[in-house]
Tab-separated table of C-alpha atoms and ligand atoms in Angstrom:
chain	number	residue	atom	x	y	z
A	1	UNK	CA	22.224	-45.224	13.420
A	2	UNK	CA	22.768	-48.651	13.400
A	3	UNK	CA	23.804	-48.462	17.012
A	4	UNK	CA	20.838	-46.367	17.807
A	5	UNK	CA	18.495	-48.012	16.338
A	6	UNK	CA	19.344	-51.686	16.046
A	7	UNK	CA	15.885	-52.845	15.423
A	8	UNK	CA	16.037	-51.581	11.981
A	9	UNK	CA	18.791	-53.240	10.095
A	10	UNK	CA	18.018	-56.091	12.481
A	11	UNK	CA	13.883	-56.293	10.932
A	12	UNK	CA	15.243	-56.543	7.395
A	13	UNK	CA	17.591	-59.239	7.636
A	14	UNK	CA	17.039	-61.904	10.477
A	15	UNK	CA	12.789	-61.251	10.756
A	16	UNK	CA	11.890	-61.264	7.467
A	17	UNK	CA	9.425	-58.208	7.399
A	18	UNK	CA	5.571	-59.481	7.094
A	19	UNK	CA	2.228	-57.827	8.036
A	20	UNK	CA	3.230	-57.643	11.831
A	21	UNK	CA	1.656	-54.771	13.226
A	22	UNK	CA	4.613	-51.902	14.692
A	23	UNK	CA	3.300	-49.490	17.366
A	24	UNK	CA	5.720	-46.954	18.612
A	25	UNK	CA	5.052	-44.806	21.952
A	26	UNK	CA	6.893	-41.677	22.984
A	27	UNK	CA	6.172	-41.984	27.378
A	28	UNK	CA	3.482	-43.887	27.066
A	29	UNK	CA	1.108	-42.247	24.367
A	30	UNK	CA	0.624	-44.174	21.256
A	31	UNK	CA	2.636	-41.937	18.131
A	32	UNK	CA	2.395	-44.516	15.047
A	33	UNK	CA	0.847	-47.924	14.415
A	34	UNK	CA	1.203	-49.966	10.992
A	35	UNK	CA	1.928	-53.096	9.646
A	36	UNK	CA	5.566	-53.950	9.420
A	37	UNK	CA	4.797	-54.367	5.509
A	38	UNK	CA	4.777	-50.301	5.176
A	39	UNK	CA	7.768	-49.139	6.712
A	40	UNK	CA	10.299	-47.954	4.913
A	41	UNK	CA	14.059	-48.346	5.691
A	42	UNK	CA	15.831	-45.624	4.149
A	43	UNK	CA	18.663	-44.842	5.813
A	44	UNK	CA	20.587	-42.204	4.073
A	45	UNK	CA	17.484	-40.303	3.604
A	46	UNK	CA	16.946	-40.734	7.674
A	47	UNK	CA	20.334	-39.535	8.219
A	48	UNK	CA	19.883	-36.695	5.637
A	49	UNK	CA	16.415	-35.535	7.684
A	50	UNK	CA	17.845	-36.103	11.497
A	51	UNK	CA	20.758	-34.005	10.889
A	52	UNK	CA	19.429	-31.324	8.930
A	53	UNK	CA	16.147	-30.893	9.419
A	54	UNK	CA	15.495	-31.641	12.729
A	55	UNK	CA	17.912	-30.231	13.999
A	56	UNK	CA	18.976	-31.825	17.397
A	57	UNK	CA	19.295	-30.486	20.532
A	58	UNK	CA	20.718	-32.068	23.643
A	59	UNK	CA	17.961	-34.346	25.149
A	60	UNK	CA	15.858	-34.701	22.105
A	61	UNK	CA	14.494	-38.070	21.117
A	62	UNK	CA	14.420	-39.208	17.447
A	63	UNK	CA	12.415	-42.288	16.923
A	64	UNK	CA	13.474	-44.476	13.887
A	65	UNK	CA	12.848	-47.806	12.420
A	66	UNK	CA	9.244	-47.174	12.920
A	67	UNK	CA	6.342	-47.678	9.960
A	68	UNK	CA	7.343	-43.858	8.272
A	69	UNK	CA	10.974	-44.591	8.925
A	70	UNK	CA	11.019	-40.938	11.299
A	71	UNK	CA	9.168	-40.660	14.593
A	72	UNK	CA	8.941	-37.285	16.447
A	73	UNK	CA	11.643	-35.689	18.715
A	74	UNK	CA	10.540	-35.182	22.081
A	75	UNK	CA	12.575	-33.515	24.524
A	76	UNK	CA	12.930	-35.608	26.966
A	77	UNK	CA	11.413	-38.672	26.366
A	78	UNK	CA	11.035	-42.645	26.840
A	79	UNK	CA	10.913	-44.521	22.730
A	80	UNK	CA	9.111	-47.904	22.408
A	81	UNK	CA	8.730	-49.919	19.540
A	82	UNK	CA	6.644	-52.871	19.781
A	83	UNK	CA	6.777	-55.883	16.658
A	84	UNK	CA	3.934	-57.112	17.417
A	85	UNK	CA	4.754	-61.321	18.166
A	86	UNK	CA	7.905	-60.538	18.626
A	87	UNK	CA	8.933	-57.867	21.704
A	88	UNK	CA	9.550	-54.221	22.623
A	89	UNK	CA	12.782	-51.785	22.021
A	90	UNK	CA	13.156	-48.694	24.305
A	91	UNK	CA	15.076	-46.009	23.573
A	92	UNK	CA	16.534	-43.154	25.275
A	93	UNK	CA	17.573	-39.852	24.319
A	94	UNK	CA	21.178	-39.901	25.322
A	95	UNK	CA	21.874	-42.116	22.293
A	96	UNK	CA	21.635	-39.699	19.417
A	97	UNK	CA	22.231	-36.190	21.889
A	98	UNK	CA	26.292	-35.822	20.422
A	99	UNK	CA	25.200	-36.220	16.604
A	100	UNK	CA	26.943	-34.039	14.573
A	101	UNK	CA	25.166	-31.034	12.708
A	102	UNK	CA	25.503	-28.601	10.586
A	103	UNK	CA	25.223	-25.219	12.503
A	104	UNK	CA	21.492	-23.341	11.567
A	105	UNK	CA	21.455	-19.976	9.285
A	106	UNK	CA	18.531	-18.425	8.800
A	107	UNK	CA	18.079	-15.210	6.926
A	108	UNK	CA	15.643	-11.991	7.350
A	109	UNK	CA	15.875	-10.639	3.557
A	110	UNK	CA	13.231	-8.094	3.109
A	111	UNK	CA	12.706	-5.320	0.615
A	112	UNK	CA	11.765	-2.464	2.577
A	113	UNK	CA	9.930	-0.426	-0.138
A	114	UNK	CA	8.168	1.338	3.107
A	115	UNK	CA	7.477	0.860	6.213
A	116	UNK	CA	7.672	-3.072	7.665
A	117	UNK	CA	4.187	-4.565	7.853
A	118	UNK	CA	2.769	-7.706	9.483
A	119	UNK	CA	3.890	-9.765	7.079
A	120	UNK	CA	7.180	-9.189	6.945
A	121	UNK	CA	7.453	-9.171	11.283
A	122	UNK	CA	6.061	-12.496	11.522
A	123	UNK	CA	8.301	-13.674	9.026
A	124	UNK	CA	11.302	-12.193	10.880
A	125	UNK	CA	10.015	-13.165	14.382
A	126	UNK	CA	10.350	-16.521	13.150
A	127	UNK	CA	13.362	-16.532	11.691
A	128	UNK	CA	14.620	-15.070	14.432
A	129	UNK	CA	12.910	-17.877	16.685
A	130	UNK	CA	14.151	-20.534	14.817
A	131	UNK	CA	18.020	-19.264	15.060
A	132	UNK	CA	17.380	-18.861	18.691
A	133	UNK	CA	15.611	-22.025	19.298
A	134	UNK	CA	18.572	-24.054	17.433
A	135	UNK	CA	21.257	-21.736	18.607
A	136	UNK	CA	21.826	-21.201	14.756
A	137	UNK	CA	22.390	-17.772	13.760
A	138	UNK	CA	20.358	-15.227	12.207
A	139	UNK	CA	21.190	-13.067	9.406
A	140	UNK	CA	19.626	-9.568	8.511
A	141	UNK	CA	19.936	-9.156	4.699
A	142	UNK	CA	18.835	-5.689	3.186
A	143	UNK	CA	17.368	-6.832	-0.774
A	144	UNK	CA	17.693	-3.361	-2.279
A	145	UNK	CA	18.547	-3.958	-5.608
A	146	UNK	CA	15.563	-1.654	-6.972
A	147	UNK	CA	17.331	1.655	-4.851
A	148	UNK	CA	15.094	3.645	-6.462
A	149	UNK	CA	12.088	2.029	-4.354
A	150	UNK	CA	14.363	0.410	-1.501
A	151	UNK	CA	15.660	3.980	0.239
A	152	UNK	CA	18.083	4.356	3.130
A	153	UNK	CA	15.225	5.624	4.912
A	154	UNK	CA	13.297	2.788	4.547
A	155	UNK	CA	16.444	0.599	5.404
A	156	UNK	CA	16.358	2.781	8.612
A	157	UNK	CA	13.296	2.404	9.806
A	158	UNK	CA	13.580	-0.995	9.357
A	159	UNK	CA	16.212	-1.248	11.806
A	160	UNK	CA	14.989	0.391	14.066
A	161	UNK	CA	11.362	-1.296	14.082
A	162	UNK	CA	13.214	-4.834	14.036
A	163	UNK	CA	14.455	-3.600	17.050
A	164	UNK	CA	12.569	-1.870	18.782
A	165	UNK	CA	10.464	-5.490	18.904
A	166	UNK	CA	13.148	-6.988	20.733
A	167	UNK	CA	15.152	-8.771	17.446
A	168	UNK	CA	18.436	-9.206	17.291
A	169	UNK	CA	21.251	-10.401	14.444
A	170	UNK	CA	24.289	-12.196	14.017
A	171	UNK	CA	25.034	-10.683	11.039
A	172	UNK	CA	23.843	-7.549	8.937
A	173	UNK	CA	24.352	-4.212	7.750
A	174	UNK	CA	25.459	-2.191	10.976
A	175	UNK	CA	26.778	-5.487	12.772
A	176	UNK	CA	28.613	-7.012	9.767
A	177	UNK	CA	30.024	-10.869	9.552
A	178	UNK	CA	31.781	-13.045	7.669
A	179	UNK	CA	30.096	-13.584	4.414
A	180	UNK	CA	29.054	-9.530	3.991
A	181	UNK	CA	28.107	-6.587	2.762
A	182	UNK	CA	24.806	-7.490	3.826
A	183	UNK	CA	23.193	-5.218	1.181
A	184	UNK	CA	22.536	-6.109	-2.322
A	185	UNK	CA	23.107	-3.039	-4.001
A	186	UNK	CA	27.192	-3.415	-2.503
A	187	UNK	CA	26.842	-6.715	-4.169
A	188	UNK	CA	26.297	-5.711	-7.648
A	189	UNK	CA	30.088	-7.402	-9.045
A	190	UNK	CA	29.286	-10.929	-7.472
A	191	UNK	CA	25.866	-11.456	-9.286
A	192	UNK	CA	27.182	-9.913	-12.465
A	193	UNK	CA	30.082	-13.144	-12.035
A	194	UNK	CA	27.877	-15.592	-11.348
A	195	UNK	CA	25.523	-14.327	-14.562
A	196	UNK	CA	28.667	-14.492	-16.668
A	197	UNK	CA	29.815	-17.634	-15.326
A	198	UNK	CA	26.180	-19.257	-15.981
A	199	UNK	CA	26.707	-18.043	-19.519
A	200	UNK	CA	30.249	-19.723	-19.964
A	201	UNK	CA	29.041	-22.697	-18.685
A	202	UNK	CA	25.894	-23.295	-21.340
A	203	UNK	CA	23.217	-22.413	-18.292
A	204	UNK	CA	22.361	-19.258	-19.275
A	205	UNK	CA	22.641	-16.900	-22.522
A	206	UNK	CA	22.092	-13.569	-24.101
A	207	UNK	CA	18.209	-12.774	-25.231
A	208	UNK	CA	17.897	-10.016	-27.607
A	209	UNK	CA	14.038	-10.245	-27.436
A	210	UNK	CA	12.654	-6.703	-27.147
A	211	UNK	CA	9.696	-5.784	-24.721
A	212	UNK	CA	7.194	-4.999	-27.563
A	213	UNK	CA	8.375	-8.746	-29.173
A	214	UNK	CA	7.673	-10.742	-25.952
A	215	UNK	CA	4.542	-8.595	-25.327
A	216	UNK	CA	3.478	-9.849	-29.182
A	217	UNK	CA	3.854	-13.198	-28.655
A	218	UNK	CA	2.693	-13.403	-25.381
A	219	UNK	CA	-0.552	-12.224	-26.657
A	220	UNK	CA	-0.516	-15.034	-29.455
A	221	UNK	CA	-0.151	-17.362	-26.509
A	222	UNK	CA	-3.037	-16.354	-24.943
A	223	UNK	CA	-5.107	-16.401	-27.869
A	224	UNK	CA	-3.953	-20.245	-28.182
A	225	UNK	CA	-4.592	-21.078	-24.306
A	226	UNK	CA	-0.571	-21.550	-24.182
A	227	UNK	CA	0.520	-21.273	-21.077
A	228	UNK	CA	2.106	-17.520	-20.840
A	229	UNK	CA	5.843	-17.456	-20.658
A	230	UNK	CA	9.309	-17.215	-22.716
A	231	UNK	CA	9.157	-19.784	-25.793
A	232	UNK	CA	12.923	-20.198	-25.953
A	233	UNK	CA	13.549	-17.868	-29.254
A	234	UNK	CA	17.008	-17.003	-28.140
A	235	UNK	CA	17.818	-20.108	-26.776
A	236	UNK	CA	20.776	-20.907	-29.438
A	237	UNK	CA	21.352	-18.474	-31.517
A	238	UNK	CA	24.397	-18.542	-34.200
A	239	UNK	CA	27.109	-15.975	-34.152
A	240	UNK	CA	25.360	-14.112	-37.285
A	241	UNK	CA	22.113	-13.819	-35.826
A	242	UNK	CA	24.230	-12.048	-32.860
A	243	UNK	CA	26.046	-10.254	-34.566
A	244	UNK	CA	22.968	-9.070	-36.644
A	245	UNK	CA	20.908	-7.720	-33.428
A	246	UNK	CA	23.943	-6.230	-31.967
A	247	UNK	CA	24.484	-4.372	-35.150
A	248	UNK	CA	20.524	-3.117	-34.391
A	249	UNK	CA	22.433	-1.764	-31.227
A	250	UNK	CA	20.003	-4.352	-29.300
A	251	UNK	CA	21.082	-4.719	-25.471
A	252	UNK	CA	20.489	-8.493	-24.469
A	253	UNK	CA	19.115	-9.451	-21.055
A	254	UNK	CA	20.893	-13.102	-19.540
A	255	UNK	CA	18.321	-15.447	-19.425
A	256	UNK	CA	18.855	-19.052	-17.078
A	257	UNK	CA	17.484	-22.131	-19.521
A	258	UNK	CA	15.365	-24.227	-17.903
A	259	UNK	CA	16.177	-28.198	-18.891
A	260	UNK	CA	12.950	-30.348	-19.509
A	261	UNK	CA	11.882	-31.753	-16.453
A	262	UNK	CA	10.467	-30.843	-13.100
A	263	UNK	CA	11.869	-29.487	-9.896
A	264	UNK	CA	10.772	-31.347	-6.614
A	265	UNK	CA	11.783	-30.251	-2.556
A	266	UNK	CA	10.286	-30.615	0.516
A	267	UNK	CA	8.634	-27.454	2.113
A	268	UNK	CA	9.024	-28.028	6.200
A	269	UNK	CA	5.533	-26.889	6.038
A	270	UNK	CA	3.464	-28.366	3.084
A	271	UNK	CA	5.797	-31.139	2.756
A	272	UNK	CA	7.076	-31.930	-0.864
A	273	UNK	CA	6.083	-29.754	-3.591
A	274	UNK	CA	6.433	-30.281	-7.191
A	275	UNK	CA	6.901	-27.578	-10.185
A	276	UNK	CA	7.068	-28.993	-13.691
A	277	UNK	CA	9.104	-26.920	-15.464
A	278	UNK	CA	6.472	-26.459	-18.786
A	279	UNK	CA	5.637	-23.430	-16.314
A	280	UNK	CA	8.606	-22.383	-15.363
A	281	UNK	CA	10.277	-20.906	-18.407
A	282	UNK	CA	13.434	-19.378	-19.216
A	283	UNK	CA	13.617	-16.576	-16.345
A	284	UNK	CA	15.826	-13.519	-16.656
A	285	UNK	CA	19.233	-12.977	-14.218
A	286	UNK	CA	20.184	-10.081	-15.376
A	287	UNK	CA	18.280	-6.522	-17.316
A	288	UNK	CA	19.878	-5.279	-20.460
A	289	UNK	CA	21.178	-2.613	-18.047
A	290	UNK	CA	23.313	-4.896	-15.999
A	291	UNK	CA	21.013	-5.402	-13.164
A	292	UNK	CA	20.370	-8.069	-11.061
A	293	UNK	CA	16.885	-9.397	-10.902
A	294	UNK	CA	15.538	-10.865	-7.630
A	295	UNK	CA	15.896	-14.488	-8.204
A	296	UNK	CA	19.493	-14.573	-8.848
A	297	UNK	CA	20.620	-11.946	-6.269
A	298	UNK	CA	18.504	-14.243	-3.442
A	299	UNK	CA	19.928	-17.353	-4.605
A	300	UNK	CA	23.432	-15.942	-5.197
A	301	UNK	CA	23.202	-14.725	-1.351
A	302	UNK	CA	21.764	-17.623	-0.187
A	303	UNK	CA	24.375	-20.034	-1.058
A	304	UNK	CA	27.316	-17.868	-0.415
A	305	UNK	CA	25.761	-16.691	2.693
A	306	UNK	CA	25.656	-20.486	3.605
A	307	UNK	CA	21.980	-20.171	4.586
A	308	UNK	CA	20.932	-23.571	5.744
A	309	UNK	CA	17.232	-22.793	6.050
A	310	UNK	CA	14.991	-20.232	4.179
A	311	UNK	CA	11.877	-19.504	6.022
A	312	UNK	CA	9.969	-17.142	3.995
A	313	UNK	CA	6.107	-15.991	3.185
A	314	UNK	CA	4.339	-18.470	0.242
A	315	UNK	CA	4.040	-15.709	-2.046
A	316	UNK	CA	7.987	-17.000	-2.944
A	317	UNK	CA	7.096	-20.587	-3.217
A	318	UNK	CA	6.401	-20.074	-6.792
A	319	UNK	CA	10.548	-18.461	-7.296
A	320	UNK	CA	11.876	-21.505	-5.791
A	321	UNK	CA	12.295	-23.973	-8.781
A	322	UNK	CA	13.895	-20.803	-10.132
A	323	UNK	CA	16.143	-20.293	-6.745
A	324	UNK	CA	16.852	-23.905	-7.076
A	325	UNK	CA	17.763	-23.869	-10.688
A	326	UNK	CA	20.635	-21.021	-9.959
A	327	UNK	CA	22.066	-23.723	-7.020
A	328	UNK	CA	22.648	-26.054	-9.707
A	329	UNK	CA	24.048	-23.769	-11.886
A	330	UNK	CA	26.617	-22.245	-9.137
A	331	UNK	CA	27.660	-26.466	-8.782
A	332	UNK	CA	26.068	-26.754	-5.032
A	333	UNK	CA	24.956	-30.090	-4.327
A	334	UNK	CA	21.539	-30.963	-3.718
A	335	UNK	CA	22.282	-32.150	-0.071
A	336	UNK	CA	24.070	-28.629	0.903
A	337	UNK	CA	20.758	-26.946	-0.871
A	338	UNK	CA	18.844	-24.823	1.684
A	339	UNK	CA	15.618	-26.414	3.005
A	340	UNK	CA	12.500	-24.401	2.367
A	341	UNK	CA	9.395	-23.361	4.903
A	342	UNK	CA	6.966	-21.318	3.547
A	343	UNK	CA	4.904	-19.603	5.755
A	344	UNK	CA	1.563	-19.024	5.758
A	345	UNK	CA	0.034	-15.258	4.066
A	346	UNK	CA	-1.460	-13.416	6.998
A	347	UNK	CA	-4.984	-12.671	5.981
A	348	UNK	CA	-6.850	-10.040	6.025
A	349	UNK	CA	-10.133	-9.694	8.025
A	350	UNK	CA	-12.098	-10.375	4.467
A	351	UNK	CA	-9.898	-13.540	4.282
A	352	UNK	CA	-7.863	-11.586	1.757
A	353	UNK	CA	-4.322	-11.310	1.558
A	354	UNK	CA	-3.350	-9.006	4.053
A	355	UNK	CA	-3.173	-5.252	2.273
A	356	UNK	CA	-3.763	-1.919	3.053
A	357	UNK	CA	-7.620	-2.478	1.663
A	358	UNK	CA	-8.839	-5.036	4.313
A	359	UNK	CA	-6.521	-4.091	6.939
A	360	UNK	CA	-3.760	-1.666	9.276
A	361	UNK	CA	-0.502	-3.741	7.638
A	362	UNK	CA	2.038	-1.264	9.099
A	363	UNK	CA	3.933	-2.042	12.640
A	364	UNK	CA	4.486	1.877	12.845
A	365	UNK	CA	0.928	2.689	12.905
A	366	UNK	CA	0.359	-0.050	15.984
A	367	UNK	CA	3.410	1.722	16.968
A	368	UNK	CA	1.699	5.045	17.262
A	369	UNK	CA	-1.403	3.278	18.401
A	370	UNK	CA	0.401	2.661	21.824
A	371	UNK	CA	0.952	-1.691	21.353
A	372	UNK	CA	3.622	-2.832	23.245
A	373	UNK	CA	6.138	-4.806	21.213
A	374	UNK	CA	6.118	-7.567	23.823
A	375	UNK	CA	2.138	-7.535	22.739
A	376	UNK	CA	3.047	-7.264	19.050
A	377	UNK	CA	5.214	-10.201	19.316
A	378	UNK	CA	3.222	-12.327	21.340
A	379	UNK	CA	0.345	-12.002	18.925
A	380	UNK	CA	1.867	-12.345	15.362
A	381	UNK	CA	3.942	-15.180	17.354
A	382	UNK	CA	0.401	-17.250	17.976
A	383	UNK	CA	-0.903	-16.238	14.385
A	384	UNK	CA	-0.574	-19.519	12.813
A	385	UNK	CA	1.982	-21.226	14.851
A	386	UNK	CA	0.906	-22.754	18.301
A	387	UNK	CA	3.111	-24.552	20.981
A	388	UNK	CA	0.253	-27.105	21.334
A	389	UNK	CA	-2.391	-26.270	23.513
A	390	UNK	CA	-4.349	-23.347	23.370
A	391	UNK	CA	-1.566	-20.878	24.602
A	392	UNK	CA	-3.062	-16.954	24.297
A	393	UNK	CA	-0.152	-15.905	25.860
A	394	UNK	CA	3.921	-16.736	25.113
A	395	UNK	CA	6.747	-14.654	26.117
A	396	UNK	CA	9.893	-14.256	23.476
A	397	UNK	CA	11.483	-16.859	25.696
A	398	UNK	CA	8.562	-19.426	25.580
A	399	UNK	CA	8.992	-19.097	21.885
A	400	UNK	CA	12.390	-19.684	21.609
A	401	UNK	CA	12.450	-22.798	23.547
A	402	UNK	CA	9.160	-24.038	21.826
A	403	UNK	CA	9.297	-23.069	18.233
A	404	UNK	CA	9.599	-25.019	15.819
A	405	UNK	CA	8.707	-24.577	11.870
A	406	UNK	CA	6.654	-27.503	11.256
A	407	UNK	CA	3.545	-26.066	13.801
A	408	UNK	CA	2.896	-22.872	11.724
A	409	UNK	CA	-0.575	-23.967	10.168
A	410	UNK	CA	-1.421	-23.795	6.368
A	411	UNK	CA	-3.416	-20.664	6.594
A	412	UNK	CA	-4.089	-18.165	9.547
A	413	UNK	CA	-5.673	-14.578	9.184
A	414	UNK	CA	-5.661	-11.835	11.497
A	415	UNK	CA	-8.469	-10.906	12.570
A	416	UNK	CA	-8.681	-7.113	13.965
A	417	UNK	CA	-6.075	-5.103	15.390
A	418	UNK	CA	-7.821	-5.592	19.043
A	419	UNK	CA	-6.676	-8.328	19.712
A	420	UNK	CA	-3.603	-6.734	20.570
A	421	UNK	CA	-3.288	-6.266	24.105
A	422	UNK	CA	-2.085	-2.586	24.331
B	1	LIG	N1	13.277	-9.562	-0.498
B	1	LIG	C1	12.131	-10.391	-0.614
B	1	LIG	C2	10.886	-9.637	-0.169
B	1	LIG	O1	10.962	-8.684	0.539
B	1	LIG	C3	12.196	-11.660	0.240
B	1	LIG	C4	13.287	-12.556	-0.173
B	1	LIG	C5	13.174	-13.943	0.397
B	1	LIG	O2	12.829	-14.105	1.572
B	1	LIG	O3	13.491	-14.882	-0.342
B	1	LIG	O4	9.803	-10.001	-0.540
């Protein structure tokens, strides 16, 4: 970076940073303006960013040393910073267009408990996108740990309706890959190693807590204004108190502690998020039956799966400290920790989350209606993401060379199923 960006290093040490204004322009139009007093130098933190968030392409521009220490990538483009009494630094692309990166995986993991709805197609489409756009890979990831809810039918027709849309996979159930099976329920052995490994290591342990206990005391928590959760009863229990519940013939459940603390990331989309972990409590891996709950099976997969980014709907934002909390456990370091986008709920048209109340939520009934996947696509593609202007029209190759996380807005609803163009 140093060679790229020489005005950095060169700012802190030989011009003696003061309240010079810095303006940086990207061919010609103004980007970021500040005094020289508010920038930030932190280097490993822009190296950390450039190579795995951003993701570079060939002919993309990074623009560093400027007042938030990262300027945008433009494909393309002519970089000048100006210190204002002092001069101007351009930049070209060709500089940075060899960096080394780490190759993108991003995973469709759905739960197909019926048929695929809106929801869970836009969340695939851009998945999908993203792979494409980075020439990362995508991978198709069947979470059917509940098989009484999750059948092969369903598994089918999800399949087929991916599809039948036009997506494709580098790895999945029918096409297979190198870090497979690609279904959860053919997974069962690895999670139950990872619980028992959490256990032998002090990050997890048996909870002998019955349903009608935690149900009791949860109650008595409400009654106090406590916040509702596990209060830890089990957390270190002596070999006599074990040995007294399994003489009850109690069956514990593995529970992950959660240290004291809070759990912080940045979302590519809301930026950096913060959970303290008074409301995350002591989570369950594993039922008394030996089954794998949710959040250790996805963050199991995850890491073994060597899924570099995890672009997913914000009703999960709330599992992550949880997700994040089994990385540590499995020993991954926080840099090789997937980064996180949570996308936007589609909304209903009473600005509801999207249900089968306030709206049509299944692709096969737009199916029957006669929409064209190409029309499907195009519309859940433009439902809160935009390439910039106002585009009501992008084919699945526009959106592969244009997409990129950080434009899907906070919040988008869909409106009515006519503005499909059938
Ligand atoms: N299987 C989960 C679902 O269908 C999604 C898992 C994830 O994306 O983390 O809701």
């Amino acid at each position: 970076f140093d060679s790229f960006c020489p005005l950095g290093p060169w700012i802190d040490t030989e011009f003696k940073p003061g309240s010079q204004v810095v303006t940086a322009t990207v061919n010609g139009e103004l980007k970021q303006s500040a005094p020289l007093s508010d920038m930030v130098f932190d280097v490993p933190f822009i190296i950390e960013f450039v190579t795995k968030v951003m993701t570079l392409l060939p002919g993309d521009v990074i623009l560093t040393g400027t007042p938030s220490g990262i300027g945008p990538m433009i494909a393309g483009g002519e970089v000048v910073v100006s210190v204002e009494g002092l001069g101007s630094l351009r930049n070209r692309v060709s500089n940075v267009a060899n960096q080394q990166q780490r190759e993108v995986r991003t995973r469709f993991a759905p739960s197909p408990t019926g048929d695929l709805h809106v929801g869970n197609i836009r969340t695939a489409l851009f998945d999908w996108a993203y792979a494409r756009h980075t020439g990362g890979k995508l991978i198709f990831r069947i979470e059917d740990t509940d098989r009484e809810r999750v059948t092969d039918e369903y598994i089918g027709r999800a399949i087929e309706t991916l599809q039948w849309l036009g997506l494709n996979w580098d790895e999945g159930p029918e096409v297979g890959g190198p870090y497979g099976p690609y279904l959860q329920s053919q997974r069962l052995d690895i999670y139950t190693h990872w619980a028992k490994t959490f256990i032998a290591n002090g990050d997890a342990y048996n909870c002998y807590c019955s349903t009608e206990e935690l149900e009791a005391r949860r109650e008595k928590q409400r009654e106090l204004n406590q916040a509702p959760g596990y209060d830890g009863k089990c957390r270190s229990l002596s070999a006599d108190d074990i040995a007294g519940y399994e003489s009850e013939g109690r069956k514990p459940v593995i529970r992950m502690r959660m240290p004291d603390g809070e759990t912080r990331f940045n979302d590519l989309i809301r930026g950096e998020v913060t959970f303290e972990h008074k409301y995350v409590p002591d989570f369950v891996l594993m039922r008394a039956d030996g089954s794998p709950l949710y959040t250790l099976a996805v963050a199991v997969d995850d890491v073994l799966m060597k899924v570099t980014h995890v672009l997913r709907g914000e009703d999960l934002l709330s599992s992550t400290p949880r997700q994040i909390r089994v990385y540590q456990a499995m020993g991954v370091a926080p840099e090789d920790f997937p980064f996180f986008a949570h996308l936007p709920f589609v909304m209903g048209q009473d600005n509801a989350k999207l249900s089968k109340r306030n709206g049509e939520v299944s692709i096969a009934w737009y199916r029957e209606q006669g929409f064209l996947p190409e029309a499907i696509c195009n519309y859940l593609a433009l439902l809160g993401w935009s390439p910039g202007d106002d585009v009501e029209n992008i084919t699945m190759d526009e959106l592969v060379k244009l997409f990129t996380v950080e434009r899907d807005r906070k919040s988008t609803r869909l409106n009515s199923s006519h503005e499909f163009v059938s």
